[in-house]
Short mmCIF file of C-alpha atoms in Angstrom, two decimals:
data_model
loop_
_atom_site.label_atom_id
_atom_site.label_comp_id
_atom_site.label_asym_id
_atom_site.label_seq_id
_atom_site.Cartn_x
_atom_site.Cartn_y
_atom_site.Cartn_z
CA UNK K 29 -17.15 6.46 -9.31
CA UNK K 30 -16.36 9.94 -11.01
CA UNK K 31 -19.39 10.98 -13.40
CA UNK K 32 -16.58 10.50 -16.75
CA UNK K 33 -16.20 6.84 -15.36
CA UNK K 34 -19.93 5.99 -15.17
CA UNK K 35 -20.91 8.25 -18.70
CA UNK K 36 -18.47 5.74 -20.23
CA UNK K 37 -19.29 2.87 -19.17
CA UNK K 38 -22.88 3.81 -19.79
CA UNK K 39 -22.48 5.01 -23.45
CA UNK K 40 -19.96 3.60 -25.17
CA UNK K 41 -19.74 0.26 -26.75
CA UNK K 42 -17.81 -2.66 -27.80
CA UNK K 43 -16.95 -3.48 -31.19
CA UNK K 44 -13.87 -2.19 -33.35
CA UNK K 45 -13.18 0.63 -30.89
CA UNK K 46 -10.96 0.89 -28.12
CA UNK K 47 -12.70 2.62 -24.90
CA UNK K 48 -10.16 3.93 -23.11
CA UNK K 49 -10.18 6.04 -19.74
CA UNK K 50 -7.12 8.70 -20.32
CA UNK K 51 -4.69 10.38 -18.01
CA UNK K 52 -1.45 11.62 -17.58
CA UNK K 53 1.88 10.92 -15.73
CA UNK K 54 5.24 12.72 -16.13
CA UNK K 55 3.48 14.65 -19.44
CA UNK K 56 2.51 11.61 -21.26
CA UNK K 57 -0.61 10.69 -21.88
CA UNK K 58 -1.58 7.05 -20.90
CA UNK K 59 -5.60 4.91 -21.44
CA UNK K 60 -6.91 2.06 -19.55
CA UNK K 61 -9.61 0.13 -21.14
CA UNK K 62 -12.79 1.13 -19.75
CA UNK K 63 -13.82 -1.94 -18.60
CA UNK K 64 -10.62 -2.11 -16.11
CA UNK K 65 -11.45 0.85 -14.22
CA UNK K 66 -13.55 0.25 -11.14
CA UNK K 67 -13.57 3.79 -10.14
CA UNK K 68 -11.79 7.12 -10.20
CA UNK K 69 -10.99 8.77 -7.07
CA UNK K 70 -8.96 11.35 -5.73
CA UNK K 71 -6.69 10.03 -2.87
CA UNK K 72 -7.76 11.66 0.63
CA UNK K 73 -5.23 9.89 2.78
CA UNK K 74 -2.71 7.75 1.45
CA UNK K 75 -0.31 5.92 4.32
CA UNK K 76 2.71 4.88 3.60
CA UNK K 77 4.59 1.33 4.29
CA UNK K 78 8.20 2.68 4.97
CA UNK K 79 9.99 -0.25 3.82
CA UNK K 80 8.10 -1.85 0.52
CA UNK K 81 8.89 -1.65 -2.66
CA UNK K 82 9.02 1.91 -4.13
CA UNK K 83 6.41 1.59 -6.32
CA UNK K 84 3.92 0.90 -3.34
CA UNK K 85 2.73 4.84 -2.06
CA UNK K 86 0.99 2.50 0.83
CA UNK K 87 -2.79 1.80 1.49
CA UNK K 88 -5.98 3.67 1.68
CA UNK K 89 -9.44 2.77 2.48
CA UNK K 90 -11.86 2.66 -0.22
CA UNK K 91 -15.32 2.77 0.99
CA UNK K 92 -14.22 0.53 3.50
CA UNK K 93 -12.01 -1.79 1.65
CA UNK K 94 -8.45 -1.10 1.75
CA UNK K 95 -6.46 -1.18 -1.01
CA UNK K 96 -2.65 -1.19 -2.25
CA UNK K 97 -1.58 2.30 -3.71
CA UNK K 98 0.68 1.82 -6.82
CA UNK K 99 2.71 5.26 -7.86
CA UNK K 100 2.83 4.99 -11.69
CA UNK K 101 5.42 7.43 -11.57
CA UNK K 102 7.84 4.93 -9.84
CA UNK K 103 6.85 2.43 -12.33
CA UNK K 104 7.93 4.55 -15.36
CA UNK K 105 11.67 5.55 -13.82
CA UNK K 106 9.97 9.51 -12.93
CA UNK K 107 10.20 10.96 -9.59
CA UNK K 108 7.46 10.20 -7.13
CA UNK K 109 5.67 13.40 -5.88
CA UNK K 110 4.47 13.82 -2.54
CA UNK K 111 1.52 12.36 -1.05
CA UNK K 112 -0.12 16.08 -0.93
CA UNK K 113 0.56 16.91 -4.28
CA UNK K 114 -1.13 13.95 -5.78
CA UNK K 115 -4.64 14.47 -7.70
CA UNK K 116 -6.21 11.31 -8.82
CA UNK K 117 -5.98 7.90 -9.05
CA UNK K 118 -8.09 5.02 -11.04
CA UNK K 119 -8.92 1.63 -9.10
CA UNK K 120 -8.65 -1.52 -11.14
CA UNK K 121 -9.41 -4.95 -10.26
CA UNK K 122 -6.51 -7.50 -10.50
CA UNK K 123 -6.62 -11.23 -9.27
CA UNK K 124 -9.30 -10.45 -7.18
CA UNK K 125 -7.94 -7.50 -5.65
CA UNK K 126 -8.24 -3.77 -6.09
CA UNK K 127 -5.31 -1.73 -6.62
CA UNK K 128 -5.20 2.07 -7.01
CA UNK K 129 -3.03 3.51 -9.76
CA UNK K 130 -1.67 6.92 -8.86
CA UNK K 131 -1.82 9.56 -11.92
CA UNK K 132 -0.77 13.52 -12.75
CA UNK K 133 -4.48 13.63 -13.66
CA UNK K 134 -7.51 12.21 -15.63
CA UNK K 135 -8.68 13.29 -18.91
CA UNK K 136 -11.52 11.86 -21.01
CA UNK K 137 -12.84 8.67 -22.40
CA UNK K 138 -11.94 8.42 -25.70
CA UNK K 139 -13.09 5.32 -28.42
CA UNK K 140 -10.54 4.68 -30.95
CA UNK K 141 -11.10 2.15 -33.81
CA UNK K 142 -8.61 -0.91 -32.74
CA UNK K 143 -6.69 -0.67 -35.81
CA UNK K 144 -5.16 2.15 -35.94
CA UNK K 145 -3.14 0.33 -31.88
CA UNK K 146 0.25 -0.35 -33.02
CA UNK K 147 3.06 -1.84 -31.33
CA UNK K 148 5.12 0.08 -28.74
CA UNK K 149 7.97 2.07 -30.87
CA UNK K 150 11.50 1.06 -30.34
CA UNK K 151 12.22 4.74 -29.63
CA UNK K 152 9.59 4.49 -26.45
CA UNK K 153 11.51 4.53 -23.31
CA UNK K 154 11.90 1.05 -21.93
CA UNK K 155 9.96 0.83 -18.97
CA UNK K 156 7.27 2.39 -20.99
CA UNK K 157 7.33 -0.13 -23.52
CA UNK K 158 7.54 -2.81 -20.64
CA UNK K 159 4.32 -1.63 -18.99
CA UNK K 160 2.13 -1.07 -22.27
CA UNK K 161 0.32 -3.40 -25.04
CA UNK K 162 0.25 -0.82 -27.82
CA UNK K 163 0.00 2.61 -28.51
CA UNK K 164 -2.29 5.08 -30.62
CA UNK K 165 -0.93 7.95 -32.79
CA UNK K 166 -3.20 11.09 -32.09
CA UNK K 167 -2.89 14.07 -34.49
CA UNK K 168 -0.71 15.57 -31.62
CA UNK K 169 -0.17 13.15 -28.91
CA UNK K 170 1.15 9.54 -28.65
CA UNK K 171 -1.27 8.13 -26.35
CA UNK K 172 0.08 4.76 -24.62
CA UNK K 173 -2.25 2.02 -23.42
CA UNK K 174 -1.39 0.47 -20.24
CA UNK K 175 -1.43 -3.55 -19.35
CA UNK K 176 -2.95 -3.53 -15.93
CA UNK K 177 -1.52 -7.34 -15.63
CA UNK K 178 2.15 -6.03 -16.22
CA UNK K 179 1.89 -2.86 -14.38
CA UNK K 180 0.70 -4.81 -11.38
CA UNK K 181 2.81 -7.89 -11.67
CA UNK K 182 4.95 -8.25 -9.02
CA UNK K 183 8.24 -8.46 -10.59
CA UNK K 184 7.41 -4.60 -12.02
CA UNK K 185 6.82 -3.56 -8.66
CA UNK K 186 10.03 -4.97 -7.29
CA UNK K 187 11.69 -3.94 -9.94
CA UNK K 188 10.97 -0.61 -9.67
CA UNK K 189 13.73 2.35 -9.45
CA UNK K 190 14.58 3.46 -5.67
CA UNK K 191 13.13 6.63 -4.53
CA UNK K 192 13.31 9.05 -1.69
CA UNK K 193 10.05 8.27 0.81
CA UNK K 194 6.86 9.82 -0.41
CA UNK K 195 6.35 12.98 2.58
CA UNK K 196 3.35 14.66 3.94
CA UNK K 197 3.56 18.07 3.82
CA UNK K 198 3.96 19.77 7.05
CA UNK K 199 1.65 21.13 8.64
CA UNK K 200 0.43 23.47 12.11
CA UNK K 201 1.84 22.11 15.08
CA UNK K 202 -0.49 20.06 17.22
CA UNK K 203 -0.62 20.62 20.83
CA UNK K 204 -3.01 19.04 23.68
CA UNK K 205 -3.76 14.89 23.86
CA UNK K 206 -2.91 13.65 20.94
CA UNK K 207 -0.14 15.66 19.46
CA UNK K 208 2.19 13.70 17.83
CA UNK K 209 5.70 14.93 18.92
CA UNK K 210 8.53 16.35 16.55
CA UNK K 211 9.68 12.80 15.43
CA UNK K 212 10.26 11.88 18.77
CA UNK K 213 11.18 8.28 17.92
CA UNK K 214 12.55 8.56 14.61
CA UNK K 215 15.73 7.72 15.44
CA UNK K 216 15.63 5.42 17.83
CA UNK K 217 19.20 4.61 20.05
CA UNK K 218 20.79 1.70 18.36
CA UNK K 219 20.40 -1.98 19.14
CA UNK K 220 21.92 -4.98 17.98
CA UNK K 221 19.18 -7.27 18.79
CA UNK K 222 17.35 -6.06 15.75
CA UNK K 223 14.21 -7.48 14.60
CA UNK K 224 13.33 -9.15 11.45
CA UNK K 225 13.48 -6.50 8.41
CA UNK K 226 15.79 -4.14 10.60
CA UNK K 227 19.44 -4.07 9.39
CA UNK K 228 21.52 -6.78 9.07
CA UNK K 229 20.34 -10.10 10.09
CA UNK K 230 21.34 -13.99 10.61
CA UNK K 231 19.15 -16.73 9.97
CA UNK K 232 18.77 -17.70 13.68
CA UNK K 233 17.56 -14.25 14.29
CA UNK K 234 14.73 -14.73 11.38
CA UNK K 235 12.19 -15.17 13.50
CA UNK K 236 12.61 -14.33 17.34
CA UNK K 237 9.75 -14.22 19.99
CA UNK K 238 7.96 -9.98 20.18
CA UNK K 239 10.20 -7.35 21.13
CA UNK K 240 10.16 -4.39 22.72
CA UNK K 241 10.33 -1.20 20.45
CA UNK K 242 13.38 0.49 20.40
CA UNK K 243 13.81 3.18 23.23
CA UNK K 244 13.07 6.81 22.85
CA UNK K 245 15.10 9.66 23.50
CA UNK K 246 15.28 10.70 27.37
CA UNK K 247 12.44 12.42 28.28
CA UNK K 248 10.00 11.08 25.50
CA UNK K 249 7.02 8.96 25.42
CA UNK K 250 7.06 5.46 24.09
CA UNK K 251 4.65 4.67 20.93
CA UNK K 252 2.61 2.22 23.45
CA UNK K 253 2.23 5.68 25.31
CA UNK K 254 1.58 7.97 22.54
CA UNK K 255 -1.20 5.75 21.33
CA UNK K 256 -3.16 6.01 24.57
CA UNK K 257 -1.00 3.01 26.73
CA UNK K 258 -3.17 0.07 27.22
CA UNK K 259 -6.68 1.33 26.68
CA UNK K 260 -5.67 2.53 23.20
CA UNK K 261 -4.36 -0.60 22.17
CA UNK K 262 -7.17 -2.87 23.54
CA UNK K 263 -9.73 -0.36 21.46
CA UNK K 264 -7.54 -0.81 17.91
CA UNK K 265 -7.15 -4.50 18.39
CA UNK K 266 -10.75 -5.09 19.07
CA UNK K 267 -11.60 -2.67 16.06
CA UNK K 268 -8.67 -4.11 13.64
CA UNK K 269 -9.96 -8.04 14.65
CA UNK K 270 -13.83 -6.91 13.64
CA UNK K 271 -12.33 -5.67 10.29
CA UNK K 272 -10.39 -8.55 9.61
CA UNK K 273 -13.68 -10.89 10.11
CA UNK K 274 -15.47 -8.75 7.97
CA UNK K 275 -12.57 -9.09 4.99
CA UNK K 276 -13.28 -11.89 2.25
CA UNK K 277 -9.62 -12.06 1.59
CA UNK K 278 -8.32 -11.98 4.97
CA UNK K 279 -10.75 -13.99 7.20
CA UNK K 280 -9.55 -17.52 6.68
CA UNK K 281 -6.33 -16.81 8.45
CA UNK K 282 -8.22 -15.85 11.63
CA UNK K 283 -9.90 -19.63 11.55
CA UNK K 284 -8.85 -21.81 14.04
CA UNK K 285 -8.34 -19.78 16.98
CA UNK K 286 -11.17 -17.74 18.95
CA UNK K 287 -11.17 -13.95 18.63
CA UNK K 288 -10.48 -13.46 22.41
CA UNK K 289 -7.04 -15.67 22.36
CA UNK K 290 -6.99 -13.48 19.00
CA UNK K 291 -7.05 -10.68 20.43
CA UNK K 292 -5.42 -11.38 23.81
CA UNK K 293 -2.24 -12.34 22.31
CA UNK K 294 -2.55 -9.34 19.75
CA UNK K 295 -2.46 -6.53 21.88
CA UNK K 296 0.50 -8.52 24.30
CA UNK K 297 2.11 -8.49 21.48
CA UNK K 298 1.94 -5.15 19.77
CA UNK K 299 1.92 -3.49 23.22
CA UNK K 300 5.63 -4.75 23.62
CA UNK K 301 6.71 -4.06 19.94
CA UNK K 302 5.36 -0.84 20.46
CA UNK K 303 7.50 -0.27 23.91
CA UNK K 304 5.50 -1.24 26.40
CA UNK K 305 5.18 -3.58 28.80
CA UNK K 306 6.71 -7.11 27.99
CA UNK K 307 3.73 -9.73 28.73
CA UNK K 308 3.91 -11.07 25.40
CA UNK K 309 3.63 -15.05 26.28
CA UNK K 310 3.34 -16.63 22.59
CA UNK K 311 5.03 -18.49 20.08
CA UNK K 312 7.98 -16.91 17.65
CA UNK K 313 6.34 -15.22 14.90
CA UNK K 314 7.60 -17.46 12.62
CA UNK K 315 5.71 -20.33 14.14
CA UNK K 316 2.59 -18.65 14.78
CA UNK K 317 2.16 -17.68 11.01
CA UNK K 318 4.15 -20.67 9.31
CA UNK K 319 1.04 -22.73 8.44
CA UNK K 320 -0.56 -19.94 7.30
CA UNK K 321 2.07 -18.80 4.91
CA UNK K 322 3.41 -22.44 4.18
CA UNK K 323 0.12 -23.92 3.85
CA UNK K 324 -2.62 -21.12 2.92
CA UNK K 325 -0.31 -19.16 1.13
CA UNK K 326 -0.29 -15.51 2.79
CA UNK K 327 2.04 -13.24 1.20
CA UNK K 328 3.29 -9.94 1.56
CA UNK K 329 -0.32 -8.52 0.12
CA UNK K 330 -2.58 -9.60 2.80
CA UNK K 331 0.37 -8.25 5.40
CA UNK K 332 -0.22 -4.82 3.60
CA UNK K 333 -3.67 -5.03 3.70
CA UNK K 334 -3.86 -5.89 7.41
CA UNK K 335 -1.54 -2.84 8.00
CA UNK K 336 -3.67 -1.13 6.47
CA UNK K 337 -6.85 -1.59 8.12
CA UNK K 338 -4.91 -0.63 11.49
CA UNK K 339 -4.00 2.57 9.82
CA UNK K 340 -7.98 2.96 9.48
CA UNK K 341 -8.51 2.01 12.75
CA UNK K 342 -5.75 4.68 14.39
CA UNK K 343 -7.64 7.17 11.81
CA UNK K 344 -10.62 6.43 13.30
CA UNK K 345 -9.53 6.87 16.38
CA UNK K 346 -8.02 10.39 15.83
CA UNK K 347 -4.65 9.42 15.86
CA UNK K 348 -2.64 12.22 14.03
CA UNK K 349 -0.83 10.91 10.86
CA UNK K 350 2.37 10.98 11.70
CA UNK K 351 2.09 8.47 14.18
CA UNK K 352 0.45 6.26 11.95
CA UNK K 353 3.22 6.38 10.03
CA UNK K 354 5.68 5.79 12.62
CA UNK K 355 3.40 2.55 14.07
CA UNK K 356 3.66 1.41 9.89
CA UNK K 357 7.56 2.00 10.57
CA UNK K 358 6.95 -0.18 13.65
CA UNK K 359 5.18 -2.96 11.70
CA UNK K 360 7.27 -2.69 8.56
CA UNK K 361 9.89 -3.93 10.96
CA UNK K 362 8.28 -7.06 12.07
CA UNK K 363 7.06 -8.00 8.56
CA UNK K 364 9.83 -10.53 8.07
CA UNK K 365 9.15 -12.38 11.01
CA UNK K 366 6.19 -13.04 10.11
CA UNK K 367 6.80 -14.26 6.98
CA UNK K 368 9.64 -16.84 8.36
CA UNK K 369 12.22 -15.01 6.74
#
C-alpha cells in the first residue's frame, strides 16, 4: 500500500469526521472512506476481456491475486483512456472480493467533520449522483464521495455507456521466438458455425462440444502455434490448474474430479479452441459446467478471474501482450458456453 494509504489509516480517527482517500477522474474530485481502500497502486499491466461490459478495463494480478479492473471513467459517462495512459488505481474490498478502481490520479487524505456531507445536488450529473452517497462543499472544490456498493453493483457495470476498446500503445516491433505477429488473426475468415458469444446465435447452438479456432490468414500461424504448440499449452495448463488450487474463491469448482483428468481434458480442449489439433473427447461445455453454475453458483466473476490467472500464466511465460489479448479474445468467445447460455 502507497505510504498516503498507510499514514491514514495510521493517524486518523473515527468520530465526527469523514476520512476520506481523494482522487480525481474527468477533473472532479472524488473520496473513498479510508477504511474501504485496501491499497493504492499504480496499474503495471492491465489485460483486457474484449467482450465484457465496458466498465471492466480487464484483470491484473495483485501480489498474486487477480483482480477485476473497474474504469471509473466508464462509470461516470467520460471517455475511457488507454491502458498506457492510466496512473493509479485504489483496491477496495467488495463481497469478498477485491476490485481495482481506475482513477486520473490520487490526492490526499482529508478528515471532514460529517456534517457539513450533504445530499448529491440536483444539478450533479446523473450518473454522478447515481454512484455517490453525499458530497462536501470545499472552499473551491465540490468533492463527491463515492458508494463502493453502487459503483460495483452489477447493474452499474452493465449499465455502463459503450466505449471504443481500451488499446495498448504500440510499441517496437518484436522479432525472433516469440514475436507476436501484426494481428495475424484478428480477423479471422468467417464461419457460420460460431461459438457461444460470437455473433448471432440459436439456442441449440448455446452450448456445442470445443471447437477449433477460427482459421488464419494463408501463410500464418495458428494461436495453438504461436503459443509454443503442445508443449506451451501443457506448461500454462499445469501452471493455471496450480493457481486455481491455490484460489479461496475458485477451488471448490475444481472438487470432484482429479487434477490430471483436470488437466488432460483442459489442454484437449483449449488446444482445439485455440486451432490445433481436434482431440478434444469431453462433454458440451454446457454440461461440464451446469452443476457448477446451476448448483454452486459460478458467475461471470469467477470466469474473469480464471481468465485472468491464464493471462498471468502466459506473462509468466514471456508471452508478448498482444497475444494475451488475442487468447482473452479466444476465451471471451467461449464464455457463453460455459455458462449454458
Amino acid at each position: 500500500m502507497s505510504d498516503l494509504a498507510i499514514a491514514g489509516i495510521s493517524s486518523l480517527t473515527a468520530g465526527d469526521e469523514e476520512q476520506l482517500v481523494t482522487m480525481t477522474v474527468d477533473n472532479q474530485l472524488f473520496g473513498i472512506p479510508i477504511l474501504r481502500v485496501q491499497d493504492i497502486v499504480e496499474p503495471v499491466q492491465i489485460t483486457p476481456i474484449p467482450l465484457a461490459s465496458s466498465a471492466v478495463a480487464g484483470v491484473l494480478n495483485l501480489r498474486g491475486r487477480i483482480v477485476t479492473v473497474i474504469d471509473l471513467r466508464v462509470c461516470l459517462g467520460a471517455e475511457p483512456k488507454d491502458l498506457d495512459d492510466r496512473p493509479m488505481s485504489v483496491t477496495v474490498e467488495h463481497k469478498g472480493d477485491l476490485y481495482t478502481i481506475l482513477v486520473d490520479s490520487i490526492g490526499d487524505v482529508r478528515s471532514l467533520p460529517r456534517r457539513d456531507l450533504d445530499k448529491p445536488p440536483q444539478t450533479l450529473d446523473q450518473r454522478m449522483r447515481k454512484l455517490c452517497s453525499g458530497v462536501f462543499r470545499l472552499q473551491d472544490d465540490l468533492l463527491a464521495v463515492l458508494d463502493v456498493e453502487r459503483v460495483l453493483d452489477p447493474t452499474t457495470i452493465a449499465e455502463a455507456p459503450k466505449r471504443r476498446p481500451l488499446k495498448r500503445h504500440k510499441t517496437a516491433k518484436k522479432t525472433g521466438p516469440g514475436a507476436a505477429p501484426r494481428k495475424a488473426d484478428k480477423k479471422p475468415a468467417s464461419n457460420d458455425d460460431a461459438e457461444p458469444g460470437q455473433g448471432k446465435k440459436s439456442k441449440a447452438a448455446a452450448a456445442p462440444k470445443a471447437e477449433a479456432a477460427k482459421k488464419p490468414a494463408a501463410g500464418q500461424p495458428s494461436l495453438f502455434e504461436k503459443l509454443g504448440g503442445e508443449l506451451g499449452i501443457d506448461a500454462v495448463v499445469d501452471m493455471l490448474i496450480a493457481k486455481l488450487e491455490a484460489d479461496s474463491r475458485l477451488s471448490p469448482f475444481l472438487q470432484g474430479a482429479d487434477s490430471a483428468t483436470q488437466a488432460k481434458h483442459a489442454k484437449a480442449y483449449l488446444t482445439q479452441t485455440f486451432g490445433g489439433p481436434s482431440n478434444y473427447k469431453g462433454p458440451d461445455l454446457s454440461k461440464l459446467h451446469r452443476h457448477l453454475v446451476q448448483e454452486m453458483e459460478m458467475d461471470d466473476g469467477h470466469l474473469i478471474a480464471v481468465a485472468g490467472y491464464l493471462a498471468d500464466c502466459l506473462n509468466q511465460m514471456g508471452v508478448p501482450a498482444e497475444l494475451i489479448d488475442d487468447v482473452m479474445a479466444a476465451i471471451e468467445e467461449i464464455r457463453d458456453g460455459v455458462m449454458g447460455r
